[in-house]
Amino acid sequence: MKLGMPILFEYDSLIDNVKLAKELGYDFIELNLNFAYCRNELENIKVIEYLKESKLEFTIHFFDEFDAASYDEVVDAYIAILRKYLELSKELKIKLLNIHLNEGP
C-alpha cells in the first residue's frame, strides 16, 4: 500500500511539501491545481527538476471548476490547459489525474 498527502494550504511552495512528505515517509503527493502556487511553480524548470529528483510519485488534481458542458470557448480553454498538464504528467511520470466533472444545471 502507498501512502500520500495532498499539497497543503499551510505551505506556499511545492518544495516545502516535498520535504514534509519525505520527512513523514510518504510515497506520493497530490498536486492540486486549485492552488495558485502549485500552478505557478509547475511553470518553473528548477521546481520540476526538484520534483523529479525527490523520488516521490505525484498525482494531479485538475481544477474543480472544469466544466466540459459550458460554452465552446470555455471548454476549448480547459482542454488546452488539460493538454498542458498531461504533457507535464508525462515528464514527471504521473499516472493519475483526478477530474471532478461539474454536474451542470
Short mmCIF file of N, CA and C in Angstrom, two decimals:
data_model
loop_
_atom_site.label_atom_id
_atom_site.label_comp_id
_atom_site.label_asym_id
_atom_site.label_seq_id
_atom_site.Cartn_x
_atom_site.Cartn_y
_atom_site.Cartn_z
N MET A 1 0.84 -1.17 0.00
CA MET A 1 0.00 0.00 0.00
C MET A 1 0.89 1.24 0.00
N LYS A 2 0.47 2.24 -0.78
CA LYS A 2 1.20 3.51 -0.82
C LYS A 2 0.40 4.56 -0.06
N LEU A 3 1.12 5.40 0.65
CA LEU A 3 0.51 6.50 1.39
C LEU A 3 1.00 7.82 0.83
N GLY A 4 0.10 8.77 0.76
CA GLY A 4 0.48 10.07 0.24
C GLY A 4 -0.27 11.18 0.93
N MET A 5 -0.05 12.37 0.43
CA MET A 5 -0.68 13.56 1.00
C MET A 5 -1.01 14.54 -0.11
N PRO A 6 -2.02 15.39 0.11
CA PRO A 6 -2.25 16.49 -0.83
C PRO A 6 -1.25 17.60 -0.55
N ILE A 7 -1.09 18.53 -1.50
CA ILE A 7 -0.32 19.71 -1.14
C ILE A 7 -1.12 20.44 -0.08
N LEU A 8 -0.45 21.15 0.78
CA LEU A 8 -1.10 21.73 1.94
C LEU A 8 -1.29 23.23 1.82
N PHE A 9 -2.43 23.68 2.31
CA PHE A 9 -2.76 25.10 2.34
C PHE A 9 -1.76 25.87 3.20
N GLU A 10 -1.24 25.21 4.22
CA GLU A 10 -0.32 25.87 5.16
C GLU A 10 1.03 26.21 4.54
N TYR A 11 1.36 25.61 3.43
CA TYR A 11 2.62 25.88 2.75
C TYR A 11 2.36 26.71 1.50
N ASP A 12 3.41 27.36 1.04
CA ASP A 12 3.27 28.13 -0.19
C ASP A 12 4.32 27.74 -1.22
N SER A 13 4.85 26.51 -1.08
CA SER A 13 5.78 26.02 -2.09
C SER A 13 5.72 24.51 -2.20
N LEU A 14 5.90 24.03 -3.40
CA LEU A 14 5.92 22.59 -3.63
C LEU A 14 7.13 21.96 -2.96
N ILE A 15 8.23 22.67 -2.93
CA ILE A 15 9.45 22.14 -2.31
C ILE A 15 9.22 21.88 -0.83
N ASP A 16 8.54 22.79 -0.14
CA ASP A 16 8.24 22.57 1.28
C ASP A 16 7.34 21.35 1.46
N ASN A 17 6.39 21.16 0.56
CA ASN A 17 5.51 19.99 0.61
C ASN A 17 6.30 18.70 0.40
N VAL A 18 7.23 18.72 -0.54
CA VAL A 18 8.05 17.53 -0.81
C VAL A 18 8.91 17.20 0.41
N LYS A 19 9.50 18.23 1.00
CA LYS A 19 10.33 18.00 2.18
C LYS A 19 9.52 17.35 3.30
N LEU A 20 8.30 17.84 3.52
CA LEU A 20 7.45 17.28 4.56
C LEU A 20 7.06 15.83 4.23
N ALA A 21 6.66 15.59 2.99
CA ALA A 21 6.26 14.24 2.59
C ALA A 21 7.41 13.25 2.80
N LYS A 22 8.60 13.66 2.44
CA LYS A 22 9.76 12.78 2.63
C LYS A 22 10.05 12.56 4.11
N GLU A 23 9.94 13.62 4.89
CA GLU A 23 10.17 13.53 6.34
C GLU A 23 9.17 12.57 6.99
N LEU A 24 7.93 12.58 6.50
CA LEU A 24 6.88 11.73 7.06
C LEU A 24 6.86 10.33 6.45
N GLY A 25 7.71 10.10 5.45
CA GLY A 25 7.80 8.79 4.82
C GLY A 25 6.70 8.47 3.83
N TYR A 26 6.06 9.50 3.28
CA TYR A 26 5.00 9.27 2.29
C TYR A 26 5.59 8.87 0.94
N ASP A 27 4.75 8.24 0.13
CA ASP A 27 5.16 7.76 -1.19
C ASP A 27 4.82 8.74 -2.31
N PHE A 28 3.76 9.55 -2.10
CA PHE A 28 3.34 10.44 -3.18
C PHE A 28 2.69 11.71 -2.63
N ILE A 29 2.56 12.68 -3.54
CA ILE A 29 1.87 13.94 -3.24
C ILE A 29 0.87 14.20 -4.37
N GLU A 30 -0.33 14.66 -3.99
CA GLU A 30 -1.30 15.08 -4.98
C GLU A 30 -1.09 16.57 -5.26
N LEU A 31 -0.75 16.90 -6.48
CA LEU A 31 -0.56 18.28 -6.90
C LEU A 31 -1.92 18.85 -7.27
N ASN A 32 -2.42 19.79 -6.49
CA ASN A 32 -3.77 20.31 -6.67
C ASN A 32 -3.73 21.62 -7.43
N LEU A 33 -4.27 21.61 -8.64
CA LEU A 33 -4.22 22.79 -9.50
C LEU A 33 -5.16 23.90 -9.05
N ASN A 34 -5.96 23.65 -8.02
CA ASN A 34 -6.79 24.73 -7.46
C ASN A 34 -5.94 25.72 -6.67
N PHE A 35 -4.72 25.32 -6.30
CA PHE A 35 -3.81 26.19 -5.56
C PHE A 35 -2.93 26.95 -6.56
N ALA A 36 -2.99 28.28 -6.48
CA ALA A 36 -2.21 29.11 -7.41
C ALA A 36 -0.72 28.81 -7.32
N TYR A 37 -0.20 28.61 -6.11
CA TYR A 37 1.24 28.36 -6.00
C TYR A 37 1.64 27.07 -6.69
N CYS A 38 0.75 26.10 -6.71
CA CYS A 38 1.04 24.84 -7.40
C CYS A 38 1.15 25.09 -8.91
N ARG A 39 0.17 25.79 -9.46
CA ARG A 39 0.20 26.09 -10.90
C ARG A 39 1.44 26.91 -11.25
N ASN A 40 1.72 27.93 -10.44
CA ASN A 40 2.85 28.81 -10.73
C ASN A 40 4.18 28.06 -10.67
N GLU A 41 4.35 27.23 -9.66
CA GLU A 41 5.62 26.53 -9.51
C GLU A 41 5.80 25.42 -10.55
N LEU A 42 4.71 24.89 -11.07
CA LEU A 42 4.83 23.88 -12.12
C LEU A 42 5.28 24.48 -13.45
N GLU A 43 5.40 25.80 -13.49
CA GLU A 43 5.95 26.51 -14.65
C GLU A 43 7.46 26.69 -14.52
N ASN A 44 8.02 26.38 -13.36
CA ASN A 44 9.42 26.63 -13.05
C ASN A 44 10.25 25.37 -13.29
N ILE A 45 11.19 25.45 -14.20
CA ILE A 45 12.03 24.31 -14.56
C ILE A 45 12.79 23.77 -13.34
N LYS A 46 13.28 24.66 -12.49
CA LYS A 46 14.04 24.21 -11.30
C LYS A 46 13.15 23.41 -10.35
N VAL A 47 11.90 23.83 -10.20
CA VAL A 47 10.98 23.09 -9.34
C VAL A 47 10.67 21.72 -9.97
N ILE A 48 10.47 21.69 -11.27
CA ILE A 48 10.21 20.41 -11.97
C ILE A 48 11.38 19.46 -11.75
N GLU A 49 12.60 19.95 -11.88
CA GLU A 49 13.78 19.11 -11.66
C GLU A 49 13.84 18.62 -10.22
N TYR A 50 13.49 19.50 -9.27
CA TYR A 50 13.48 19.10 -7.86
C TYR A 50 12.46 17.97 -7.64
N LEU A 51 11.28 18.11 -8.24
CA LEU A 51 10.26 17.08 -8.10
C LEU A 51 10.76 15.74 -8.66
N LYS A 52 11.42 15.80 -9.82
CA LYS A 52 11.95 14.57 -10.43
C LYS A 52 12.98 13.91 -9.52
N GLU A 53 13.84 14.72 -8.93
CA GLU A 53 14.92 14.19 -8.09
C GLU A 53 14.44 13.72 -6.71
N SER A 54 13.22 14.08 -6.34
CA SER A 54 12.72 13.78 -4.99
C SER A 54 12.44 12.30 -4.77
N LYS A 55 12.31 11.55 -5.83
CA LYS A 55 11.98 10.11 -5.76
C LYS A 55 10.56 9.86 -5.25
N LEU A 56 9.74 10.90 -5.17
CA LEU A 56 8.34 10.73 -4.81
C LEU A 56 7.52 10.55 -6.08
N GLU A 57 6.35 9.97 -5.93
CA GLU A 57 5.39 9.91 -7.02
C GLU A 57 4.42 11.07 -6.85
N PHE A 58 3.74 11.42 -7.94
CA PHE A 58 2.79 12.53 -7.90
C PHE A 58 1.52 12.14 -8.62
N THR A 59 0.41 12.71 -8.17
CA THR A 59 -0.84 12.68 -8.89
C THR A 59 -1.23 14.13 -9.12
N ILE A 60 -2.17 14.36 -10.01
CA ILE A 60 -2.65 15.72 -10.26
C ILE A 60 -4.15 15.78 -10.01
N HIS A 61 -4.58 16.80 -9.31
CA HIS A 61 -5.99 17.10 -9.11
C HIS A 61 -6.30 18.30 -10.00
N PHE A 62 -7.07 18.07 -11.06
CA PHE A 62 -7.39 19.13 -12.01
C PHE A 62 -8.37 20.12 -11.37
N PHE A 63 -8.53 21.28 -11.98
CA PHE A 63 -9.38 22.35 -11.46
C PHE A 63 -10.79 21.86 -11.13
N ASP A 64 -11.28 22.24 -9.96
CA ASP A 64 -12.66 21.88 -9.60
C ASP A 64 -13.67 22.58 -10.50
N GLU A 65 -13.29 23.71 -11.09
CA GLU A 65 -14.21 24.48 -11.93
C GLU A 65 -14.37 23.89 -13.33
N PHE A 66 -13.62 22.84 -13.66
CA PHE A 66 -13.66 22.28 -15.01
C PHE A 66 -15.09 22.00 -15.41
N ASP A 67 -15.52 22.61 -16.49
CA ASP A 67 -16.90 22.46 -16.97
C ASP A 67 -16.86 22.08 -18.44
N ALA A 68 -17.02 20.80 -18.70
CA ALA A 68 -16.94 20.29 -20.07
C ALA A 68 -18.25 20.51 -20.83
N ALA A 69 -19.23 21.15 -20.21
CA ALA A 69 -20.52 21.36 -20.87
C ALA A 69 -20.85 22.84 -20.96
N SER A 70 -19.84 23.68 -20.97
CA SER A 70 -20.03 25.12 -20.99
C SER A 70 -19.98 25.63 -22.43
N TYR A 71 -19.74 26.91 -22.59
CA TYR A 71 -19.55 27.49 -23.91
C TYR A 71 -18.33 26.85 -24.57
N ASP A 72 -18.40 26.70 -25.87
CA ASP A 72 -17.30 26.05 -26.59
C ASP A 72 -15.95 26.69 -26.30
N GLU A 73 -15.91 28.02 -26.20
CA GLU A 73 -14.65 28.71 -25.94
C GLU A 73 -14.10 28.35 -24.56
N VAL A 74 -14.97 28.19 -23.59
CA VAL A 74 -14.55 27.83 -22.23
C VAL A 74 -14.03 26.39 -22.22
N VAL A 75 -14.77 25.50 -22.86
CA VAL A 75 -14.35 24.10 -22.94
C VAL A 75 -13.01 24.00 -23.66
N ASP A 76 -12.85 24.72 -24.77
CA ASP A 76 -11.59 24.70 -25.52
C ASP A 76 -10.42 25.16 -24.64
N ALA A 77 -10.65 26.19 -23.84
CA ALA A 77 -9.58 26.68 -22.96
C ALA A 77 -9.22 25.62 -21.91
N TYR A 78 -10.22 24.99 -21.31
CA TYR A 78 -9.92 23.95 -20.32
C TYR A 78 -9.23 22.75 -20.95
N ILE A 79 -9.61 22.40 -22.17
CA ILE A 79 -8.95 21.28 -22.85
C ILE A 79 -7.49 21.63 -23.14
N ALA A 80 -7.23 22.87 -23.52
CA ALA A 80 -5.84 23.31 -23.75
C ALA A 80 -5.03 23.23 -22.45
N ILE A 81 -5.63 23.65 -21.34
CA ILE A 81 -4.95 23.57 -20.05
C ILE A 81 -4.72 22.12 -19.67
N LEU A 82 -5.73 21.28 -19.90
CA LEU A 82 -5.60 19.85 -19.60
C LEU A 82 -4.45 19.24 -20.39
N ARG A 83 -4.35 19.57 -21.68
CA ARG A 83 -3.24 19.07 -22.51
C ARG A 83 -1.88 19.48 -21.93
N LYS A 84 -1.81 20.72 -21.48
CA LYS A 84 -0.57 21.23 -20.88
C LYS A 84 -0.15 20.37 -19.69
N TYR A 85 -1.10 20.04 -18.83
CA TYR A 85 -0.77 19.24 -17.65
C TYR A 85 -0.59 17.77 -17.97
N LEU A 86 -1.17 17.30 -19.05
CA LEU A 86 -0.90 15.93 -19.49
C LEU A 86 0.54 15.81 -19.97
N GLU A 87 1.03 16.82 -20.65
CA GLU A 87 2.44 16.83 -21.08
C GLU A 87 3.36 16.86 -19.86
N LEU A 88 3.03 17.69 -18.89
CA LEU A 88 3.82 17.73 -17.66
C LEU A 88 3.76 16.38 -16.96
N SER A 89 2.59 15.75 -16.99
CA SER A 89 2.44 14.43 -16.36
C SER A 89 3.38 13.41 -16.99
N LYS A 90 3.54 13.48 -18.29
CA LYS A 90 4.49 12.58 -18.96
C LYS A 90 5.90 12.81 -18.43
N GLU A 91 6.26 14.08 -18.32
CA GLU A 91 7.62 14.43 -17.87
C GLU A 91 7.88 13.95 -16.43
N LEU A 92 6.86 14.06 -15.57
CA LEU A 92 7.01 13.65 -14.17
C LEU A 92 6.57 12.20 -13.93
N LYS A 93 6.21 11.50 -15.02
CA LYS A 93 5.77 10.10 -14.92
C LYS A 93 4.55 9.95 -14.01
N ILE A 94 3.64 10.92 -14.10
CA ILE A 94 2.41 10.89 -13.32
C ILE A 94 1.41 9.98 -14.02
N LYS A 95 0.84 9.06 -13.25
CA LYS A 95 -0.08 8.08 -13.81
C LYS A 95 -1.54 8.35 -13.48
N LEU A 96 -1.81 9.29 -12.59
CA LEU A 96 -3.19 9.52 -12.16
C LEU A 96 -3.51 11.00 -12.19
N LEU A 97 -4.58 11.32 -12.90
CA LEU A 97 -5.10 12.68 -12.97
C LEU A 97 -6.56 12.62 -12.52
N ASN A 98 -6.89 13.32 -11.43
CA ASN A 98 -8.26 13.36 -10.93
C ASN A 98 -9.00 14.53 -11.53
N ILE A 99 -10.16 14.25 -12.12
CA ILE A 99 -11.03 15.30 -12.64
C ILE A 99 -12.41 15.08 -12.06
N HIS A 100 -12.94 16.09 -11.39
CA HIS A 100 -14.30 16.03 -10.87
C HIS A 100 -15.17 16.80 -11.84
N LEU A 101 -16.04 16.10 -12.55
CA LEU A 101 -16.87 16.77 -13.53
C LEU A 101 -17.97 17.57 -12.86
N ASN A 102 -18.17 18.77 -13.40
CA ASN A 102 -19.22 19.65 -12.93
C ASN A 102 -20.58 19.03 -13.26
N GLU A 103 -21.47 18.97 -12.29
CA GLU A 103 -22.78 18.34 -12.52
C GLU A 103 -23.63 19.12 -13.50
N GLY A 104 -23.40 20.40 -13.62
CA GLY A 104 -24.19 21.22 -14.53
C GLY A 104 -25.54 21.56 -13.94
N PRO A 105 -26.43 22.14 -14.76
CA PRO A 105 -27.75 22.57 -14.25
C PRO A 105 -28.63 21.40 -13.85
#
